[in-house]
XYZ file of N, CA and C in Angstrom:
606
model
N 68.994 63.449 140.780
C 69.886 64.197 139.951
C 68.974 65.711 139.810
N 69.390 67.049 139.870
C 68.644 68.082 139.592
C 69.364 69.224 138.582
N 68.447 69.731 138.255
C 68.986 70.788 136.794
C 69.926 71.463 137.403
N 71.269 71.871 137.613
C 71.736 72.727 138.374
C 70.987 74.381 137.770
N 70.497 74.409 136.520
C 70.580 75.937 136.183
C 69.285 76.345 137.064
N 68.470 75.189 137.252
C 67.220 75.410 138.105
C 67.338 75.999 139.658
N 68.554 75.582 140.045
C 69.104 75.662 141.643
C 69.973 76.975 141.421
N 70.463 77.501 140.472
C 71.366 78.714 140.412
C 70.606 79.677 140.080
N 69.186 79.594 139.438
C 68.374 80.384 139.078
C 67.657 80.830 140.325
N 67.039 79.816 141.198
C 66.496 80.270 142.639
C 67.570 81.027 143.490
N 68.947 80.518 143.556
C 69.735 81.075 144.378
C 69.585 82.498 144.214
N 70.195 82.689 142.942
C 70.196 84.165 142.363
C 69.048 85.027 142.569
N 68.257 84.303 142.303
C 66.681 85.369 142.541
C 66.484 85.736 144.311
N 66.782 84.915 144.946
C 66.308 84.804 146.142
C 67.194 85.891 147.038
N 68.386 86.145 146.567
C 69.568 86.890 146.909
C 69.200 88.297 146.362
N 68.377 88.600 145.260
C 68.475 89.698 144.529
C 67.709 90.837 145.898
N 68.625 91.948 145.875
C 67.921 92.779 146.992
C 66.446 93.085 146.667
N 66.024 93.414 145.256
C 64.869 94.076 144.918
C 63.793 93.133 145.229
N 64.027 91.711 144.911
C 63.224 90.735 145.198
C 63.026 90.363 146.754
N 64.044 90.556 147.371
C 63.842 90.177 148.948
C 63.128 91.668 149.696
N 63.355 92.686 148.842
C 62.324 93.751 149.314
C 60.778 93.362 149.047
N 61.043 92.853 147.899
C 59.275 92.529 147.583
C 58.910 91.086 148.722
N 59.580 90.468 148.974
C 58.873 89.600 149.844
C 58.693 90.113 151.135
N 59.746 90.793 151.786
C 59.354 91.484 152.790
C 58.111 92.552 152.893
N 57.727 93.031 151.712
C 56.911 94.183 151.876
C 55.542 93.565 151.436
N 55.428 92.551 150.274
C 54.036 92.108 150.037
C 53.238 90.860 150.850
N 54.197 90.092 151.709
C 54.194 89.195 152.128
C 54.550 88.627 153.463
N 53.591 88.142 154.230
C 54.127 87.387 155.541
C 54.202 86.001 155.848
N 55.394 85.848 156.698
C 55.436 84.432 157.170
C 54.729 84.001 158.098
N 53.837 82.788 157.469
C 53.120 82.147 158.311
C 53.487 80.456 158.539
N 52.739 80.093 159.505
C 52.728 78.485 159.322
C 51.761 77.569 158.788
N 51.360 76.507 159.524
C 50.147 75.955 158.774
C 48.614 76.399 159.250
N 47.457 76.444 158.796
C 46.492 76.466 159.213
C 46.032 75.470 159.825
N 44.594 75.150 160.693
C 44.124 74.326 161.619
C 44.210 72.946 160.917
N 43.828 72.694 159.534
C 43.834 71.462 158.716
C 45.356 71.080 158.306
N 46.340 71.748 158.768
C 47.721 71.512 158.368
C 48.177 71.650 156.929
N 47.051 72.705 156.247
C 47.471 73.216 155.008
C 48.515 74.869 155.036
N 48.862 74.981 154.159
C 49.512 76.357 154.396
C 49.001 77.524 154.091
N 49.323 78.603 154.785
C 49.068 79.948 154.588
C 49.429 81.020 153.804
N 49.083 81.303 152.819
C 49.197 82.348 152.198
C 48.873 83.852 152.721
N 49.338 84.801 153.160
C 49.239 86.009 153.466
C 49.945 87.274 152.465
N 48.985 87.858 151.933
C 49.381 88.867 150.990
C 48.800 90.130 151.521
N 49.780 91.310 151.134
C 49.521 92.510 151.430
C 48.568 93.035 150.237
N 47.534 93.507 150.280
C 46.729 94.147 149.269
C 47.536 95.586 149.122
N 48.166 95.832 147.800
C 48.309 97.111 147.735
C 48.573 97.190 146.298
N 48.964 98.678 145.748
C 49.689 99.022 144.140
C 50.989 98.720 144.237
N 51.105 98.464 142.775
C 52.919 98.042 142.434
C 52.985 99.090 141.541
N 54.107 100.020 141.678
C 54.545 100.911 140.912
C 55.322 100.211 139.682
N 55.210 100.667 138.401
C 55.627 100.339 137.234
C 57.386 99.837 137.211
N 57.842 100.376 137.908
C 59.162 100.009 138.125
C 59.569 98.976 139.071
N 58.552 98.574 139.704
C 58.703 97.467 140.448
C 58.101 95.859 139.729
N 57.312 96.256 138.787
C 56.659 94.911 138.312
C 57.233 93.783 137.886
N 58.542 94.115 137.457
C 59.556 92.476 137.300
C 59.679 91.959 138.900
N 60.174 92.639 139.646
C 60.751 92.078 140.748
C 59.512 91.612 141.564
N 58.353 92.315 141.247
C 57.036 91.917 142.257
C 56.575 90.541 141.566
N 56.587 90.555 140.290
C 56.218 88.981 139.527
C 56.952 87.926 140.002
N 58.637 88.118 140.017
C 59.295 87.361 140.443
C 59.102 86.702 141.775
N 59.075 87.782 142.501
C 58.956 87.152 143.890
C 57.657 86.512 144.071
N 56.369 86.856 143.529
C 55.349 86.297 143.616
C 55.049 85.092 143.041
N 55.848 84.771 142.164
C 56.020 83.327 141.577
C 56.410 82.383 142.309
N 58.051 83.045 143.039
C 58.667 82.287 143.900
C 57.906 82.016 145.588
N 57.117 82.651 145.907
C 56.521 82.565 147.244
C 55.163 81.641 146.674
N 54.705 81.902 145.609
C 53.276 80.740 145.063
C 54.000 79.402 145.435
N 55.778 79.196 144.882
C 55.641 77.754 144.469
C 56.105 77.538 146.126
N 56.611 78.317 146.919
C 56.957 77.974 148.206
C 55.738 77.291 149.106
N 54.383 78.315 148.959
C 53.674 78.043 149.692
C 52.371 77.069 149.043
N 52.284 77.056 147.874
C 50.964 76.485 147.492
C 51.413 74.988 147.426
N 50.129 73.906 147.925
C 49.992 72.589 147.429
C 48.781 72.624 147.017
N 48.624 71.960 145.483
C 47.711 71.823 144.965
C 46.719 70.582 145.547
N 47.550 69.775 146.639
C 46.702 68.475 146.959
C 46.038 68.946 148.170
N 47.003 69.512 148.631
C 46.400 70.089 150.360
C 45.239 71.227 150.458
N 45.733 72.067 149.276
C 44.618 73.312 149.442
C 45.667 74.363 150.320
N 45.234 75.692 150.276
C 45.723 76.462 151.272
C 44.855 77.696 151.963
N 45.228 78.510 152.939
C 44.038 79.329 153.525
C 44.823 80.574 152.930
N 43.611 81.170 152.096
C 44.319 82.768 151.244
C 43.974 83.919 152.368
N 45.172 84.668 152.810
C 44.709 85.896 153.286
C 45.101 87.024 152.536
N 44.283 88.071 152.702
C 44.635 89.294 151.456
C 44.519 90.093 152.875
N 45.438 90.892 153.432
C 45.237 91.953 154.164
C 45.585 93.510 153.448
N 44.263 94.054 153.723
C 44.103 95.091 153.070
C 43.838 96.219 154.266
N 44.397 96.103 155.275
C 44.550 97.242 156.385
C 45.330 98.070 156.811
N 46.095 98.117 155.496
C 47.120 99.476 155.603
C 47.104 99.796 154.179
N 46.024 99.546 153.475
C 45.706 100.163 151.897
C 45.496 101.368 152.005
N 46.191 102.002 151.293
C 45.867 103.595 151.267
C 45.118 104.125 150.438
N 44.969 105.097 150.037
C 43.944 105.949 149.074
C 44.349 105.142 147.570
N 43.542 104.793 146.852
C 43.545 104.274 145.490
C 44.163 105.205 144.660
N 45.261 104.740 144.224
C 46.169 105.583 142.971
C 46.088 104.748 141.675
N 45.858 105.180 140.648
C 45.661 104.316 139.518
C 46.885 104.838 138.741
N 47.934 103.353 138.645
C 49.163 103.409 137.948
C 49.632 102.569 136.736
N 47.838 102.484 136.096
C 47.844 102.176 134.667
C 48.188 100.732 134.281
N 48.533 99.772 135.677
C 49.135 98.819 135.156
C 48.489 97.211 135.932
N 47.189 98.027 136.734
C 46.429 97.183 137.572
C 45.690 95.970 136.545
N 45.420 96.353 135.374
C 44.908 95.063 134.845
C 46.030 94.093 134.147
N 46.953 94.455 133.836
C 48.138 93.505 133.481
C 48.500 92.751 134.789
N 48.905 93.415 135.961
C 49.099 92.439 137.222
C 48.156 91.616 137.657
N 46.799 92.076 137.436
C 45.641 91.080 137.983
C 45.261 89.927 136.903
N 46.122 90.150 135.712
C 45.737 88.756 135.217
C 46.795 88.114 135.346
N 48.080 88.415 135.430
C 49.000 87.625 136.375
C 48.861 87.003 137.436
N 48.416 87.740 138.447
C 47.693 87.309 139.789
C 46.797 86.227 139.595
N 45.896 86.413 138.717
C 44.705 85.422 138.364
C 45.019 83.982 137.600
N 46.301 84.214 137.315
C 46.949 82.668 136.414
C 47.483 81.806 137.469
N 47.864 82.238 138.688
C 48.227 81.173 139.567
C 47.367 80.121 140.083
N 47.481 78.970 139.849
C 46.323 77.844 140.317
C 46.858 78.020 142.118
N 45.660 78.480 142.735
C 45.870 78.403 144.160
C 45.228 76.995 145.112
N 43.903 77.030 144.319
C 42.859 75.838 144.864
C 43.085 76.406 146.634
N 42.367 77.430 146.997
C 42.344 77.884 148.419
C 40.724 77.085 149.047
N 41.218 76.756 150.319
C 39.925 76.359 151.096
C 39.513 76.901 151.695
N 40.103 78.397 152.155
C 39.331 79.519 152.680
C 39.780 80.466 151.972
N 39.290 81.709 151.888
C 39.967 83.160 151.385
C 39.262 83.986 152.430
N 40.204 84.578 153.231
C 39.831 85.646 154.044
C 40.236 87.053 153.535
N 39.459 87.978 153.519
C 40.270 89.608 153.265
C 40.117 90.473 154.677
N 41.096 90.667 155.414
C 40.964 91.757 156.250
C 41.473 93.184 156.242
N 40.737 93.785 157.257
C 40.977 95.338 157.174
C 40.306 96.101 155.641
N 39.555 95.696 155.104
C 39.275 96.149 153.936
C 38.240 97.373 154.385
N 38.166 98.438 153.912
C 37.474 99.630 154.061
C 35.909 99.365 153.559
N 34.877 99.673 153.716
C 33.590 99.344 153.254
C 33.537 99.739 151.699
N 34.185 100.707 151.383
C 33.851 100.639 149.636
C 34.553 99.725 149.023
N 35.830 99.385 149.608
C 36.524 98.005 148.862
C 35.637 96.612 149.438
N 34.966 96.621 150.312
C 33.942 95.129 150.587
C 33.393 95.406 149.773
N 32.475 96.346 149.543
C 31.023 96.648 148.274
C 31.528 96.249 146.873
N 32.848 96.741 146.630
C 33.418 96.363 145.008
C 33.684 95.117 145.275
N 34.645 94.353 145.905
C 35.057 93.308 145.897
C 33.529 92.446 146.009
N 32.799 92.569 146.503
C 31.686 91.592 146.914
C 30.998 91.481 145.286
N 30.784 92.531 144.724
C 30.254 92.873 143.521
C 31.210 91.940 142.454
N 32.475 92.049 142.316
C 33.379 91.517 141.544
C 33.531 89.931 141.469
N 33.354 89.619 142.924
C 33.290 87.833 143.114
C 32.154 87.401 142.470
N 30.974 88.223 143.090
C 29.365 87.638 142.511
C 29.574 87.370 140.974
N 30.056 88.520 140.240
C 30.028 88.640 138.522
C 31.173 87.530 137.980
N 32.442 87.184 139.200
C 33.219 86.185 138.692
C 32.273 84.973 138.499
N 31.810 84.693 139.853
C 31.062 83.300 140.128
C 29.920 83.139 139.325
N 29.136 84.077 138.302
C 28.232 84.170 137.253
C 28.816 83.641 136.190
N 30.063 84.111 135.871
C 30.967 83.923 134.523
C 31.391 82.209 134.551
N 32.251 81.973 135.740
C 32.558 80.758 135.849
C 31.921 79.664 136.362
N 30.340 80.058 136.815
C 29.594 78.957 137.492
C 30.292 78.146 138.453
N 31.148 79.009 139.414
C 31.973 78.472 140.565
C 31.274 78.995 141.662
N 30.123 78.848 142.202
C 29.430 79.041 143.344
C 30.240 78.788 144.680
N 31.392 77.836 144.511
C 32.213 77.719 145.968
C 33.032 79.225 145.854
N 33.226 79.905 145.042
C 34.307 80.930 145.405
C 33.652 81.823 146.422
N 32.185 82.075 146.282
C 31.145 83.078 147.130
C 31.466 82.398 148.623
N 31.211 81.076 148.995
C 31.467 80.357 150.214
C 32.364 80.301 150.819
N 33.606 80.423 149.950
C 35.046 80.403 150.437
C 35.290 81.794 151.078
N 34.560 82.638 150.709
C 35.397 84.573 150.995
C 34.713 84.835 152.328
N 35.289 85.282 153.112
C 35.168 85.963 154.186
C 35.557 87.283 154.402
N 35.142 88.352 154.937
C 35.729 89.641 155.302
C 35.466 89.671 156.902
N 36.940 89.833 157.234
C 37.278 89.886 158.730
C 38.254 90.682 159.159
N 38.375 91.374 160.703
C 39.111 92.185 160.881
C 40.166 91.476 161.250
N 41.133 91.974 161.181
C 42.632 91.150 161.201
C 42.973 90.529 162.610
N 42.617 91.423 163.590
C 42.389 90.618 164.808
C 41.698 89.292 164.843
N 40.408 89.419 164.353
C 39.795 88.168 164.545
C 40.428 87.085 163.738
N 40.885 87.061 162.821
C 41.720 86.108 161.905
C 42.630 85.700 162.553
N 43.586 86.524 163.334
C 44.764 85.604 164.081
C 44.077 85.133 165.402
N 43.084 85.702 165.920
C 42.493 84.796 167.076
C 41.832 83.776 166.719
N 40.959 83.570 165.831
C 40.381 82.416 165.495
C 39.986 81.399 164.609
N 40.611 82.305 163.383
C 40.849 81.487 162.223
C 42.451 80.819 161.870
N 43.391 81.006 162.510
C 44.744 80.557 162.369
C 45.481 80.158 163.705
N 46.168 79.168 163.905
C 46.868 78.876 165.257
C 48.005 80.202 165.377
N 48.019 80.519 166.408
C 48.904 81.425 167.055
C 50.205 81.151 166.675
N 50.468 79.989 166.792
C 52.081 79.638 166.516
C 52.367 79.642 164.858
N 51.011 79.908 164.058
C 51.289 79.910 162.298
C 50.855 81.556 162.546
N 50.573 82.184 162.994
C 50.228 84.029 162.744
C 51.468 84.552 162.487
N 51.199 85.621 161.471
C 52.579 86.446 161.418
C 53.246 87.111 162.573
N 54.489 87.256 162.845
C 55.366 87.795 164.228
C 54.748 88.849 164.311
N 54.603 89.757 163.432
C 53.912 91.257 164.047
C 52.820 91.492 164.567
N 51.792 90.500 164.590
C 50.618 90.423 164.692
C 50.147 89.462 166.064
N 51.764 89.543 166.537
C 51.624 88.449 167.800
C 51.922 86.888 167.917
N 52.250 86.420 166.641
C 52.533 85.057 166.373
C 53.678 84.521 166.200
N 53.699 83.590 166.206
C 55.264 82.710 165.782
C 55.738 82.628 164.233
N 54.797 82.852 163.422
C 55.316 82.979 161.996
C 55.528 81.518 161.520
N 55.102 80.487 162.343
C 55.391 79.154 162.021
C 56.998 78.906 162.041
N 57.596 79.745 163.216
C 58.974 79.150 163.387
C 59.803 79.913 162.637
N 59.531 80.455 161.497
C 60.511 80.639 160.475
C 61.166 82.297 160.850
N 62.370 82.573 160.632
C 62.726 83.669 160.953
C 62.968 84.536 159.564
N 63.464 84.195 158.523
C 64.184 84.750 157.143
C 62.999 84.176 156.127
N 62.494 84.790 155.678
C 61.600 84.797 154.512
C 62.142 84.483 153.304
N 63.145 85.210 152.840
C 63.905 84.646 151.442
C 64.863 83.168 151.471
N 65.395 83.130 152.661
C 65.947 81.526 153.222
C 64.801 80.641 153.006
N 63.895 81.046 153.628
C 62.549 79.490 153.661
C 62.175 79.816 152.459
N 61.840 80.767 151.568
C 61.302 80.416 149.940
C 62.520 79.523 149.230
N 63.592 79.975 149.704
C 64.807 78.979 148.505
C 64.954 77.897 149.206
N 64.492 77.457 150.567
C 64.782 76.295 150.630
C 63.446 75.215 150.514
N 62.065 76.088 150.384
C 61.339 75.405 149.943
C 60.953 75.252 148.455
N 61.539 76.090 147.690
C 61.368 76.088 146.485
C 62.516 74.891 145.887
N 63.711 74.992 146.533
C 64.909 73.949 145.914
C 64.381 72.637 146.259
N 63.623 72.430 147.386
C 62.915 71.039 147.658
C 61.701 70.524 146.965
N 61.344 71.187 146.104
C 60.300 70.687 145.148
C 61.240 69.555 144.364
N 60.654 68.459 143.954
C 61.318 67.584 142.737
C 61.373 68.166 141.555
N 62.485 67.944 141.025
C 62.404 68.161 139.564
C 63.197 67.102 139.036
N 62.321 66.580 137.828
C 62.938 65.312 137.094
C 64.215 65.739 136.569
N 64.797 64.534 136.661
C 66.214 64.661 136.064
C 65.724 64.719 134.376
N 67.046 65.134 133.075
C 66.720 65.100 132.146
C 66.594 64.035 131.405
N 67.049 62.620 132.005
C 66.983 61.319 131.454
C 65.732 60.675 131.797
N 64.938 61.387 132.841
C 63.386 61.099 133.131
C 62.662 61.736 132.320
N 62.993 62.990 132.244
C 61.900 63.936 131.143
C 62.131 63.449 129.611
N 63.318 62.918 129.547
C 63.399 62.569 127.889
C 62.573 61.265 127.941
N 62.876 60.050 128.881
C 61.967 59.289 128.540
C 60.439 59.479 128.840
N 59.995 60.235 129.505
C 58.399 60.858 129.665
C 58.298 61.765 128.212
N 59.027 62.082 127.703
C 58.886 62.665 126.240
C 58.802 61.519 125.039
N 59.709 60.703 125.482
C 59.665 59.529 124.393
C 58.325 58.564 124.220
N 57.781 58.337 125.359
C 56.795 57.729 125.899
C 55.394 58.531 125.548
N 55.330 59.473 125.477
C 54.502 60.464 124.961
C 54.434 60.317 123.562
N 55.588 60.610 122.582
C 55.766 60.794 121.595
C 55.210 59.424 121.084
N 54.945 58.352 121.387
C 54.781 56.884 120.807
C 53.233 56.909 121.146
N 52.792 57.759 122.045
C 51.313 57.220 122.360
C 50.203 57.958 121.148
């Protein structure tokens, strides 16, 4: 038994043209990496204030569709089409939102980043590892050309279609996201109430 309001909300959101545009603009369809984990491919770009709500909603849905906290993921941030930096005033807010998603990346690649961006990101990651004590963060990150990522680091069948791959055999990103999110088990209210009762007695 599923909660109908969850299904209804997912159906409605994945049909919203603003969210569909965010899916197609900000993410790429990929299959599995060489270890069988999901690939999350994100376009690095700024978000105008009027796009904030649809961008965050699309990001949450895409995250739910892709991420496995058990198997981990390959995270790819594509900066190859990143234009000149333009301050929009919402960068800090959106960064906090994006950092709140649990990801558990097994590997992380930033591709197509120009040298100034690479220097900045290296400094940022080093500072983050100092404050968090997570040295694994630095070992997971690689700066790679897009062509090498597609050729060497992920299977051709899983690479994005516009980069010569087959996109994991998926044609439509919004339908794929909807189907993946709706396949996530949701406890029935009866189960949730039982868990709540047990927790209340402990």
